[in-house]
Amino acid sequence: MATKDKLVIFDTTLRDGEQSPGASMTKDEKLRIAKVLEKMHVDVIEAGFAVSSQGDFEAVKAIANAVRDSRICSLSRAMIGDIERAAEALKGANAGRIHTFIATSPIHMKYKLQMEPHQVLEQAVGAVKMARDLIDDVEFSLEDASRSDFEFMCRITEAVIAAGAKTINFPDTVGYSDPLEYGSIIHRLLNTVPNADQAIFSVHCHNDLGLAVANSLSAVQNGARQVECTINGLGERAGNASLEEIVMAVRTRQDLFPVETGIDISHIVPVSRLVSSITGFPVQPNKAIVGANAFAHESGIHQDGILKFRETYEIMRAEDVGWLANKLSLGKLSGRAAFSARLDELGISFSSKADFNEAFIKFKELADKKREIFDEDLQALVSDVQMGAEDDALTLVDLEVLSKSGQLPHSKIIISYQNQEHSAEASGDGAVDAIFNAIEKLINSQTELQLYSVNAVTQGTDSQGEVTVRLKKDGRIINGQGAHTDILFASAKAYLNALTLMRNPGRLHPQLGGI
Ligand code: KIV
Ligand code: ZN
């Protein structure tokens, strides 16, 4: 039997995914996600855009130092400063990659870059050469490729391959293409660029028309051998192609795709939950593979068929993608060793012993309230401790809420900031409103509340409630999460976490003009 080509899975959850409004993640949160991506054998992890902020730089560096089995990549515009910063962040990587890009479509070159095509070509080649002087593995992207002139794409692709780029990426940046067109672009490029055989052709599709996965798969059928994608399809605007859908489509339809991925699919559902809980972006119930209903068969006809012969209605097995991996993790009697061992298995480590001790105390408190502790509970608990360890974190010390029929709910809150406690009380239209009003009396954040949502971390009425609060200020949007068995406590924590994150300086957006 002929061996199949390898399809390189390039995950950009931590870079393009983080560009979703509100989906910002802390360094420790990114590290936790990166470790699971490594465990599931993702080939390349785009850990961030190092030049965009000190926080992004630190995150890329920490991931480069901690992850050994996946290649770690930093995005960089085709500029000296960006490339040097990316190389600096990647110094500790076992295998690193600089991903440099410039826009090649007439509309982007004229209005955004205000550059002539020959200048863009020169800058692209210069950037690739400079990056190759600093690192062995360089990827080059032609931003807005799907709206670029074909002849120009061929010229620039040939030139950057000659300059040393090993992967060439053709993004459908604005999600404009369709499977027939996009597949044919990739096919023609592969057959026209003279040195095409010296590089891997890659695709990166956005989901503005709901076609990101279909476009990526069509490109694979036409010769692309790297797909850039994100967990849960997170990403700018309507998102990127979803990793789980690409991987499962290729695996389920081996008769249609001449490729194999090396992904360990048993991590798909756990990593989806982790990303959702860290970013506060819930997964819609009917989302393929990872939605709560993806394997639920409601109708009698389907259930009957499945009982008689499973394959009548099921093309994949829920347990293969990790649906049943939600095993009981720990209980009330578990000690420090069991707690520490389970955290290790989940790829979680703390930067200090004090943080570990705090997590263990919180675990014991939770185990007193909740009989069964699942992995999701541990993930939520760890988020809590890590958020509290952020510089200048606003943390909840105490909360009292009085809610009585016929009376306005009233809250008293004590928060800690830079080791000092501050208290306030306020009333509100509801209990949550009263809590947020009390916090605002202390902080006066001038933020606008854009979203308040509650999800259960696990099943049952003793589940922890996970609250997401989205705040907006001066054009920046930040999500904060908080989990607790009491959703009023979870709400206060989520609001304080969003305010803590809002204090961090903003990041530079990679696709702004002004190269
Ligand atoms: O969508 C896009 O074009 C990108 C590039 C920076 C690769 O994200
Ligand atoms: Zn993108």
Tab-separated table of C-alpha atoms in Angstrom, residues 48-457:
chain	number	residue	atom	x	y	z
A	48	GLY	CA	2.293	34.379	19.672
A	49	PHE	CA	3.526	37.510	17.960
A	50	ALA	CA	6.613	38.289	20.029
A	51	VAL	CA	6.989	41.947	19.101
A	52	SER	CA	3.370	42.813	19.857
A	53	SER	CA	3.827	43.253	23.616
A	54	GLN	CA	6.104	42.290	26.478
A	55	GLY	CA	3.399	39.784	27.542
A	56	ASP	CA	3.394	38.074	24.134
A	57	PHE	CA	7.192	37.982	24.110
A	58	GLU	CA	7.262	36.347	27.548
A	59	ALA	CA	4.612	33.822	26.521
A	60	VAL	CA	6.471	32.773	23.355
A	61	LYS	CA	9.680	32.497	25.370
A	62	ALA	CA	8.091	30.435	28.157
A	63	ILE	CA	6.467	28.059	25.655
A	64	ALA	CA	9.699	27.763	23.646
A	65	ASN	CA	11.520	26.800	26.843
A	66	ALA	CA	8.886	24.365	28.116
A	67	VAL	CA	7.697	22.485	25.025
A	68	ARG	CA	10.111	19.959	23.525
A	69	ASP	CA	8.114	17.843	21.093
A	70	SER	CA	6.295	20.433	18.954
A	71	ARG	CA	7.972	23.129	16.872
A	72	ILE	CA	7.375	26.583	18.389
A	73	CYS	CA	6.716	29.504	16.099
A	74	SER	CA	6.465	33.266	16.484
A	75	LEU	CA	4.734	35.514	13.973
A	76	SER	CA	6.607	38.575	12.733
A	77	ARG	CA	5.898	41.171	10.111
A	78	ALA	CA	8.521	41.434	7.377
A	79	MET	CA	10.512	43.893	9.480
A	80	ILE	CA	13.916	43.775	11.191
A	81	GLY	CA	12.629	44.587	14.693
A	82	ASP	CA	9.892	41.955	14.514
A	83	ILE	CA	12.236	39.254	13.249
A	84	GLU	CA	14.895	39.944	15.866
A	85	ARG	CA	12.310	39.906	18.650
A	86	ALA	CA	10.866	36.608	17.397
A	87	ALA	CA	14.345	35.044	17.253
A	88	GLU	CA	15.116	36.280	20.764
A	89	ALA	CA	11.891	34.763	22.153
A	90	LEU	CA	12.580	31.455	20.408
A	91	LYS	CA	16.169	31.072	21.644
A	92	GLY	CA	15.356	28.268	24.093
A	93	ALA	CA	13.253	26.250	21.640
A	94	ASN	CA	14.183	22.699	20.770
A	95	ALA	CA	12.763	23.409	17.305
A	96	GLY	CA	11.781	26.971	16.459
A	97	ARG	CA	10.249	28.736	13.486
A	98	ILE	CA	9.929	32.377	12.457
A	99	HIS	CA	6.755	33.042	10.511
A	100	THR	CA	7.122	36.285	8.602
A	101	PHE	CA	4.488	37.821	6.348
A	102	ILE	CA	3.540	40.735	4.152
A	103	ALA	CA	0.334	41.477	2.233
A	104	THR	CA	0.373	40.772	-1.503
A	105	SER	CA	-3.118	41.717	-2.715
A	106	PRO	CA	-3.535	44.931	-4.743
A	107	ILE	CA	-6.001	46.309	-2.194
A	108	HIS	CA	-3.681	45.717	0.782
A	109	MET	CA	-0.545	46.909	-1.024
A	110	LYS	CA	-2.193	50.105	-2.255
A	111	TYR	CA	-4.257	51.163	0.769
A	112	LYS	CA	-2.667	49.478	3.776
A	113	LEU	CA	1.023	49.270	2.929
A	114	GLN	CA	1.126	52.070	0.341
A	115	MET	CA	3.847	50.140	-1.409
A	116	GLU	CA	4.480	49.091	-5.009
A	117	PRO	CA	4.559	45.344	-5.745
A	118	HIS	CA	8.318	45.398	-6.429
A	119	GLN	CA	8.902	46.954	-2.991
A	120	VAL	CA	6.760	44.258	-1.357
A	121	LEU	CA	8.757	41.581	-3.144
A	122	GLU	CA	12.073	43.116	-2.031
A	123	GLN	CA	10.890	43.400	1.551
A	124	ALA	CA	9.639	39.801	1.573
A	125	VAL	CA	12.941	38.433	0.287
A	126	GLY	CA	14.931	40.615	2.700
A	127	ALA	CA	12.828	39.446	5.631
A	128	VAL	CA	13.225	35.765	4.767
A	129	LYS	CA	17.008	36.130	4.361
A	130	MET	CA	17.290	37.963	7.658
A	131	ALA	CA	15.164	35.356	9.435
A	132	ARG	CA	17.225	32.520	7.930
A	133	ASP	CA	20.369	34.132	9.340
A	134	LEU	CA	18.817	33.755	12.793
A	135	ILE	CA	16.946	30.458	12.592
A	136	ASP	CA	16.869	27.397	10.383
A	137	ASP	CA	13.116	27.147	9.860
A	138	VAL	CA	11.352	30.082	8.218
A	139	GLU	CA	7.758	30.286	7.011
A	140	PHE	CA	6.588	33.061	4.732
A	141	SER	CA	2.932	34.123	4.322
A	142	LEU	CA	1.440	36.094	1.456
A	143	GLU	CA	-1.272	37.852	3.435
A	144	ASP	CA	-4.592	38.092	1.558
A	145	ALA	CA	-3.290	35.565	-0.986
A	146	SER	CA	-6.765	34.605	-2.176
A	147	ARG	CA	-7.280	38.174	-3.471
A	148	SER	CA	-3.748	38.507	-4.877
A	149	ASP	CA	-2.690	38.507	-8.513
A	150	PHE	CA	-1.672	34.980	-9.500
A	151	GLU	CA	1.440	35.980	-11.490
A	152	PHE	CA	2.666	38.156	-8.641
A	153	MET	CA	2.122	35.326	-6.144
A	154	CYS	CA	4.203	33.025	-8.338
A	155	ARG	CA	7.067	35.535	-8.504
A	156	ILE	CA	7.132	36.245	-4.802
A	157	THR	CA	6.788	32.552	-3.888
A	158	GLU	CA	9.697	31.574	-6.129
A	159	ALA	CA	11.825	34.385	-4.686
A	160	VAL	CA	11.167	33.614	-1.010
A	161	ILE	CA	11.811	29.898	-1.546
A	162	ALA	CA	15.129	30.802	-3.181
A	163	ALA	CA	15.841	33.048	-0.166
A	164	GLY	CA	15.407	30.081	2.185
A	165	ALA	CA	11.732	29.884	3.255
A	166	LYS	CA	10.780	26.254	3.893
A	167	THR	CA	7.020	26.724	4.199
A	168	ILE	CA	4.936	29.101	2.091
A	169	ASN	CA	1.498	29.970	3.402
A	170	PHE	CA	-1.353	31.308	1.247
A	171	PRO	CA	-3.946	32.744	3.642
A	172	ASP	CA	-7.551	33.390	2.792
A	173	THR	CA	-7.223	36.310	5.184
A	174	VAL	CA	-10.734	37.692	4.832
A	175	GLY	CA	-12.516	34.361	4.335
A	176	TYR	CA	-13.473	35.299	0.776
A	177	SER	CA	-12.659	32.219	-1.266
A	178	ASP	CA	-14.631	29.059	-1.938
A	179	PRO	CA	-13.413	25.453	-2.081
A	180	LEU	CA	-13.248	25.200	-5.890
A	181	GLU	CA	-11.423	28.484	-6.330
A	182	TYR	CA	-9.059	28.045	-3.387
A	183	GLY	CA	-8.157	24.454	-4.283
A	184	SER	CA	-7.448	25.525	-7.825
A	185	ILE	CA	-5.191	28.409	-6.678
A	186	ILE	CA	-3.085	25.953	-4.657
A	187	HIS	CA	-3.009	23.453	-7.516
A	188	ARG	CA	-1.918	26.083	-10.053
A	189	LEU	CA	0.724	27.523	-7.722
A	190	LEU	CA	2.224	24.101	-7.116
A	191	ASN	CA	2.342	23.478	-10.840
A	192	THR	CA	3.642	26.882	-11.884
A	193	VAL	CA	6.247	27.974	-9.308
A	194	PRO	CA	9.487	26.415	-10.605
A	195	ASN	CA	10.989	25.600	-7.180
A	196	ALA	CA	7.674	24.593	-5.533
A	197	ASP	CA	9.102	21.178	-4.674
A	198	GLN	CA	11.580	22.809	-2.270
A	199	ALA	CA	8.902	24.040	0.165
A	200	ILE	CA	5.741	22.898	1.892
A	201	PHE	CA	2.660	24.779	0.705
A	202	SER	CA	0.399	25.769	3.568
A	203	VAL	CA	-3.121	27.158	3.952
A	204	HIS	CA	-4.697	29.432	6.537
A	205	CYS	CA	-8.411	30.070	6.123
A	206	HIS	CA	-10.766	32.417	7.912
A	207	ASN	CA	-14.406	31.571	8.359
A	208	ASP	CA	-16.247	34.731	7.277
A	209	LEU	CA	-18.432	32.773	4.844
A	210	GLY	CA	-18.416	29.608	6.955
A	211	LEU	CA	-16.030	27.945	4.479
A	212	ALA	CA	-12.732	27.860	6.369
A	213	VAL	CA	-12.656	24.094	6.896
A	214	ALA	CA	-14.015	23.300	3.419
A	215	ASN	CA	-11.450	25.609	1.799
A	216	SER	CA	-8.589	24.095	3.815
A	217	LEU	CA	-9.655	20.550	2.912
A	218	SER	CA	-9.962	21.415	-0.749
A	219	ALA	CA	-6.430	22.843	-0.615
A	220	VAL	CA	-5.204	19.592	0.934
A	221	GLN	CA	-6.795	17.629	-1.913
A	222	ASN	CA	-4.902	19.919	-4.267
A	223	GLY	CA	-1.483	19.485	-2.712
A	224	ALA	CA	-1.252	21.690	0.410
A	225	ARG	CA	0.648	19.832	3.126
A	226	GLN	CA	0.282	22.185	6.075
A	227	VAL	CA	-2.998	23.464	7.508
A	228	GLU	CA	-3.115	26.356	9.942
A	229	CYS	CA	-6.039	26.031	12.314
A	230	THR	CA	-7.265	26.662	15.853
A	231	ILE	CA	-9.018	24.761	18.621
A	232	ASN	CA	-12.799	25.366	18.436
A	233	GLY	CA	-12.190	27.483	15.319
A	234	LEU	CA	-11.281	30.440	17.539
A	235	GLY	CA	-9.859	33.430	15.672
A	236	GLU	CA	-10.341	36.905	14.246
A	237	ARG	CA	-13.970	37.778	13.399
A	238	ALA	CA	-15.735	34.505	12.448
A	239	GLY	CA	-12.616	32.545	13.376
A	240	ASN	CA	-10.122	30.232	11.686
A	241	ALA	CA	-10.513	26.700	10.366
A	242	SER	CA	-11.141	24.407	13.304
A	243	LEU	CA	-8.354	21.927	14.091
A	244	GLU	CA	-10.714	19.206	15.301
A	245	GLU	CA	-12.826	19.344	12.130
A	246	ILE	CA	-9.806	19.224	9.805
A	247	VAL	CA	-8.162	16.368	11.687
A	248	MET	CA	-11.349	14.304	11.956
A	249	ALA	CA	-12.354	14.901	8.322
A	250	VAL	CA	-8.970	13.700	7.085
A	251	ARG	CA	-9.059	10.702	9.409
A	252	THR	CA	-12.683	9.722	8.783
A	253	ARG	CA	-12.416	10.067	4.994
A	254	GLN	CA	-9.053	8.434	4.354
A	255	ASP	CA	-10.531	7.394	1.001
A	256	LEU	CA	-10.681	11.078	-0.032
A	257	PHE	CA	-7.512	12.519	1.492
A	258	PRO	CA	-4.031	11.374	0.475
A	259	VAL	CA	-2.587	12.443	3.832
A	260	GLU	CA	-2.287	11.512	7.502
A	261	THR	CA	-1.869	13.671	10.560
A	262	GLY	CA	0.062	12.618	13.629
A	263	ILE	CA	-2.594	13.979	16.015
A	264	ASP	CA	-3.566	11.969	19.094
A	265	ILE	CA	-7.301	12.587	18.815
A	266	SER	CA	-8.089	11.493	22.370
A	267	HIS	CA	-7.097	14.999	23.539
A	268	ILE	CA	-9.540	16.802	21.246
A	269	VAL	CA	-12.458	17.238	23.656
A	270	PRO	CA	-10.315	18.022	26.733
A	271	VAL	CA	-8.337	20.686	24.847
A	272	SER	CA	-11.545	22.161	23.431
A	273	ARG	CA	-12.909	22.516	26.968
A	274	LEU	CA	-9.673	23.990	28.232
A	275	VAL	CA	-9.579	26.644	25.503
A	276	SER	CA	-13.236	27.450	26.023
A	277	SER	CA	-12.837	27.804	29.765
A	278	ILE	CA	-9.687	29.935	29.530
A	279	THR	CA	-10.990	32.280	26.839
A	280	GLY	CA	-14.622	32.394	27.956
A	281	PHE	CA	-15.775	31.517	24.421
A	282	PRO	CA	-18.383	28.771	24.871
A	283	VAL	CA	-18.670	26.001	22.297
A	284	GLN	CA	-22.054	25.960	20.566
A	285	PRO	CA	-23.948	22.701	21.316
A	286	ASN	CA	-24.208	21.726	17.645
A	287	LYS	CA	-20.517	22.386	16.855
A	288	ALA	CA	-19.008	19.421	15.001
A	289	ILE	CA	-16.872	17.027	17.077
A	290	VAL	CA	-16.710	19.085	20.293
A	291	GLY	CA	-20.267	20.450	20.709
A	292	ALA	CA	-22.350	18.894	23.486
A	293	ASN	CA	-24.802	17.496	20.911
A	294	ALA	CA	-22.206	16.301	18.398
A	295	PHE	CA	-22.792	12.658	19.336
A	296	ALA	CA	-26.270	12.909	20.908
A	297	HIS	CA	-28.928	11.001	19.002
A	298	GLU	CA	-32.342	12.337	19.933
A	299	SER	CA	-34.664	10.795	17.374
A	300	GLY	CA	-36.104	7.345	17.915
A	301	ILE	CA	-35.159	6.189	14.413
A	302	HIS	CA	-31.517	7.114	14.967
A	303	GLN	CA	-31.394	5.524	18.410
A	304	ASP	CA	-32.942	2.352	17.094
A	305	GLY	CA	-30.427	2.193	14.244
A	306	ILE	CA	-27.494	2.809	16.538
A	307	LEU	CA	-28.579	0.100	18.937
A	308	LYS	CA	-28.811	-2.383	16.047
A	309	PHE	CA	-25.575	-1.369	14.350
A	310	ARG	CA	-23.622	1.648	15.503
A	311	GLU	CA	-22.294	2.698	12.079
A	312	THR	CA	-25.847	3.262	10.761
A	313	TYR	CA	-25.720	6.811	12.087
A	314	GLU	CA	-22.284	7.274	13.628
A	315	ILE	CA	-19.257	8.011	11.469
A	316	MET	CA	-16.915	8.658	14.410
A	317	ARG	CA	-16.784	7.351	17.969
A	318	ALA	CA	-17.314	9.840	20.774
A	319	GLU	CA	-14.827	8.034	23.013
A	320	ASP	CA	-12.069	8.274	20.371
A	321	VAL	CA	-12.071	12.082	20.518
A	322	GLY	CA	-12.080	12.130	24.309
A	323	TRP	CA	-15.770	12.489	25.158
A	324	LEU	CA	-15.624	9.902	27.883
A	325	ALA	CA	-12.229	11.010	29.135
A	326	ASN	CA	-14.051	13.184	31.638
A	327	LYS	CA	-13.117	10.789	34.393
A	328	LEU	CA	-13.398	11.274	38.084
A	329	SER	CA	-10.139	12.889	38.920
A	330	LEU	CA	-9.848	13.242	42.687
A	331	GLY	CA	-11.970	13.209	45.811
A	332	LYS	CA	-12.115	14.510	49.337
A	333	LEU	CA	-9.572	12.030	50.641
A	334	SER	CA	-6.957	12.639	47.963
A	335	GLY	CA	-3.717	13.968	49.397
A	336	ARG	CA	-0.977	16.260	48.106
A	337	ALA	CA	0.767	13.469	46.175
A	338	ALA	CA	-2.382	12.475	44.257
A	339	PHE	CA	-3.206	16.142	43.604
A	340	SER	CA	0.295	16.845	42.345
A	341	ALA	CA	0.346	13.696	40.169
A	342	ARG	CA	-2.976	14.587	38.522
A	343	LEU	CA	-1.767	18.127	37.803
A	344	ASP	CA	1.342	16.634	36.187
A	345	GLU	CA	-0.819	14.425	33.975
A	346	LEU	CA	-2.779	17.514	32.928
A	347	GLY	CA	0.492	19.285	32.071
A	348	ILE	CA	0.003	21.878	34.815
A	349	SER	CA	2.882	23.253	36.847
A	350	PHE	CA	3.156	26.232	39.158
A	351	SER	CA	5.935	28.768	39.121
A	352	SER	CA	6.219	28.731	42.931
A	353	LYS	CA	5.616	26.374	45.855
A	354	ALA	CA	3.348	29.010	47.394
A	355	ASP	CA	1.046	28.843	44.348
A	356	PHE	CA	0.969	25.042	44.545
A	357	ASN	CA	0.093	25.226	48.251
A	358	GLU	CA	-2.657	27.726	47.548
A	359	ALA	CA	-4.053	25.465	44.825
A	360	PHE	CA	-4.024	22.507	47.199
A	361	ILE	CA	-5.920	24.476	49.870
A	362	LYS	CA	-8.482	25.536	47.244
A	363	PHE	CA	-8.789	21.932	46.098
A	364	LYS	CA	-9.526	20.796	49.670
A	365	GLU	CA	-12.123	23.552	50.077
A	366	LEU	CA	-13.756	22.519	46.812
A	367	ALA	CA	-13.706	18.832	47.754
A	368	ASP	CA	-15.604	19.742	50.923
A	369	LYS	CA	-18.378	21.312	48.841
A	370	LYS	CA	-18.381	18.920	45.920
A	371	ARG	CA	-18.115	15.157	46.240
A	372	GLU	CA	-16.449	14.446	42.917
A	373	ILE	CA	-13.669	16.560	41.467
A	374	PHE	CA	-13.180	16.282	37.685
A	375	ASP	CA	-10.329	17.469	35.489
A	376	GLU	CA	-12.422	20.485	34.457
A	377	ASP	CA	-12.749	21.452	38.129
A	378	LEU	CA	-8.990	21.299	38.505
A	379	GLN	CA	-8.457	23.399	35.389
A	380	ALA	CA	-10.862	26.058	36.714
A	381	LEU	CA	-9.192	26.006	40.108
A	382	VAL	CA	-5.734	26.397	38.583
A	383	SER	CA	-6.944	29.346	36.456
A	384	ASP	CA	-8.085	30.948	39.666
A	385	VAL	CA	-4.742	30.553	41.413
A	386	GLN	CA	-2.756	31.661	38.367
A	387	MET	CA	-4.945	34.732	37.903
A	388	GLY	CA	-4.460	35.665	41.549
A	389	ALA	CA	-0.696	35.421	41.034
A	390	GLU	CA	-0.763	37.995	38.181
A	391	ASP	CA	0.988	41.283	38.953
A	392	ASP	CA	-1.394	43.791	40.510
A	393	ALA	CA	-4.248	41.259	40.616
A	394	LEU	CA	-7.517	42.358	42.163
A	395	THR	CA	-8.632	39.420	44.307
A	396	LEU	CA	-11.810	38.616	46.153
A	397	VAL	CA	-11.397	38.332	49.931
A	398	ASP	CA	-14.985	38.220	51.126
A	399	LEU	CA	-18.497	38.625	49.788
A	400	GLU	CA	-21.878	38.921	51.421
A	401	VAL	CA	-25.091	39.242	49.434
A	402	LEU	CA	-28.571	39.833	50.805
A	403	SER	CA	-31.356	38.959	48.397
A	404	LYS	CA	-34.914	39.024	49.777
A	405	SER	CA	-38.238	39.198	47.945
A	406	GLY	CA	-39.577	42.743	47.816
A	407	GLN	CA	-36.170	44.310	48.577
A	408	LEU	CA	-33.308	45.509	46.430
A	409	PRO	CA	-30.423	43.024	46.633
A	410	HIS	CA	-27.482	44.403	48.585
A	411	SER	CA	-23.835	43.309	48.588
A	412	LYS	CA	-20.804	43.898	50.798
A	413	ILE	CA	-17.449	43.071	49.281
A	414	ILE	CA	-13.838	43.031	50.415
A	415	ILE	CA	-11.143	42.888	47.778
A	416	SER	CA	-7.382	42.856	48.017
A	417	TYR	CA	-5.075	44.902	45.835
A	418	GLN	CA	-1.295	45.115	46.360
A	419	ASN	CA	-1.661	43.455	49.780
A	420	GLN	CA	-4.206	46.002	51.022
A	421	GLU	CA	-7.840	45.232	51.678
A	422	HIS	CA	-10.620	47.554	50.530
A	423	SER	CA	-14.339	47.206	51.209
A	424	ALA	CA	-17.509	48.635	49.751
A	425	GLU	CA	-21.229	47.974	49.677
A	426	ALA	CA	-23.926	48.679	47.108
A	427	SER	CA	-27.402	47.727	45.976
A	428	GLY	CA	-28.458	46.705	42.505
A	429	ASP	CA	-31.300	45.473	40.322
A	430	GLY	CA	-30.182	41.912	40.980
A	431	ALA	CA	-27.604	40.204	43.165
A	432	VAL	CA	-24.948	40.244	40.421
A	433	ASP	CA	-25.664	43.893	39.674
A	434	ALA	CA	-25.239	44.711	43.375
A	435	ILE	CA	-21.833	42.953	43.400
A	436	PHE	CA	-20.597	44.725	40.271
A	437	ASN	CA	-21.812	48.084	41.649
A	438	ALA	CA	-19.868	47.517	44.875
A	439	ILE	CA	-16.713	46.683	42.915
A	440	GLU	CA	-17.189	49.778	40.775
A	441	LYS	CA	-17.445	51.941	43.900
A	442	LEU	CA	-13.877	50.880	44.650
A	443	ILE	CA	-12.385	50.801	41.179
A	444	ASN	CA	-14.382	53.248	39.042
A	445	SER	CA	-13.074	51.426	35.975
A	446	GLN	CA	-15.056	53.350	33.324
A	447	THR	CA	-15.516	50.084	31.460
A	448	GLU	CA	-18.629	48.986	29.606
A	449	LEU	CA	-20.069	45.562	30.448
A	450	GLN	CA	-20.634	43.765	27.147
A	451	LEU	CA	-21.412	40.236	28.216
A	452	TYR	CA	-22.263	38.270	31.322
A	453	SER	CA	-22.678	34.511	30.970
A	454	VAL	CA	-22.739	31.456	33.228
A	455	ASN	CA	-21.850	27.880	32.299
A	456	ALA	CA	-21.643	24.768	34.421
A	457	VAL	CA	-18.072	23.398	34.545
